[in-house]
Short mmCIF file of C-alpha atoms in Angstrom, two decimals:
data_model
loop_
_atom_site.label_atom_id
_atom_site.label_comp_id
_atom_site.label_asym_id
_atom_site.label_seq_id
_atom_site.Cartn_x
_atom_site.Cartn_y
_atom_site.Cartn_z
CA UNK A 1 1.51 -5.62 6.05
CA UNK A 2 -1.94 -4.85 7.50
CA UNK A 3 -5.04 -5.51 4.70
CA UNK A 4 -8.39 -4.40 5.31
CA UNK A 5 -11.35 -7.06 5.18
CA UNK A 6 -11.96 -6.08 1.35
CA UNK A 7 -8.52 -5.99 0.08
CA UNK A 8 -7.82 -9.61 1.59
CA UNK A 9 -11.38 -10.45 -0.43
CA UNK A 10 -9.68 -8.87 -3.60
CA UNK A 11 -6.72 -10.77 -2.85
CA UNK A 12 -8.16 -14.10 -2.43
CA UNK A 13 -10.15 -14.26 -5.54
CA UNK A 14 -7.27 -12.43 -7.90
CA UNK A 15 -4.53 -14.47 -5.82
CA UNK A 16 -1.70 -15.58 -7.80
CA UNK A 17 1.65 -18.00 -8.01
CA UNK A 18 3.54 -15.87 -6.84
CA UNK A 19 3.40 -11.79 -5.54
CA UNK A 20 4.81 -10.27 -9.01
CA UNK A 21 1.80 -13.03 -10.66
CA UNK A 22 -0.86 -11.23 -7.95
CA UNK A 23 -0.28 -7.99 -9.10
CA UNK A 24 -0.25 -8.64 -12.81
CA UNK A 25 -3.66 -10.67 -12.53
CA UNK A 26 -5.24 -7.25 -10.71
CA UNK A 27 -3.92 -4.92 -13.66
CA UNK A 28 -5.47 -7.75 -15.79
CA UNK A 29 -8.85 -7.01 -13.93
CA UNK A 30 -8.80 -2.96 -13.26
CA UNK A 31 -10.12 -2.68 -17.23
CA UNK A 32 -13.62 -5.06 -15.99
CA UNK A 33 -14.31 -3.13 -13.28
CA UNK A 34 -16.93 -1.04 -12.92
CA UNK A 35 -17.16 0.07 -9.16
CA UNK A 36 -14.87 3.27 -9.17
CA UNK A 37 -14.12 2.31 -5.27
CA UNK A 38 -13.32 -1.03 -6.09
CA UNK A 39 -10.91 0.12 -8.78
CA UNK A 40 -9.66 2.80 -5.92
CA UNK A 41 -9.28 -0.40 -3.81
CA UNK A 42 -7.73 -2.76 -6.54
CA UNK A 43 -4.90 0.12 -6.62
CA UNK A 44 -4.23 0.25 -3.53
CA UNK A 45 -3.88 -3.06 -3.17
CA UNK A 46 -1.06 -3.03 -6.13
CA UNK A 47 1.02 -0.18 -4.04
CA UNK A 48 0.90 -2.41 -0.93
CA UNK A 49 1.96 -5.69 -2.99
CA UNK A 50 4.41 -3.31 -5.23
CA UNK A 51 6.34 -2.87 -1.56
CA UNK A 52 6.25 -5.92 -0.05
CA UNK A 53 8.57 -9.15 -0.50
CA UNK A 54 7.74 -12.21 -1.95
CA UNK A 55 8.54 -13.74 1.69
CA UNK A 56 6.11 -11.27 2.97
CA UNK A 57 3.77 -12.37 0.76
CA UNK A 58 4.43 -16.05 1.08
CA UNK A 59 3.43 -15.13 4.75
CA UNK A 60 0.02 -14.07 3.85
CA UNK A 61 -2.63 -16.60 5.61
CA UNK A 62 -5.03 -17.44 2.85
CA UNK A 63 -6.54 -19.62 4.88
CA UNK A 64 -8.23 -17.04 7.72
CA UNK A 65 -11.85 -16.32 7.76
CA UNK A 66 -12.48 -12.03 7.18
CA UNK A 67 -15.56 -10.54 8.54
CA UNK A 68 -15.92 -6.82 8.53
#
């Protein structure tokens, strides 16, 4: 799964235990968010975790540096 340079941002700082625990702390945030693109992005970011695996997401590199 490819994520652009601001949904691996998003993902970093709402990054959870697990992938269901990722996607629960973004629904948690949508309601504090101002930014309508950033909401646009925050639900994107649920469809792509929504059809991924929790091995896929296990596979996610945290630890990369992301520069647009």
């Amino acid at each position: 799964m490819d994520f652009t340079v601001e949904e691996m941002n998003f993902l970093c700082i709402v990054r959870g235990l697990d992938r269901e625990d990722t996607i629960n702390n973004i629904f948690d945030t949508i309601p504090d968010i101002e930014d309508e693109e950033m909401k646009k992005l925050a639900e994107v970011l649920i469809g792509k975790l929504d059809i991924m695996t929790e091995a896929e997401f296990r596979d996610i590199s945290f630890d990369e540096t992301f520069e647009g």
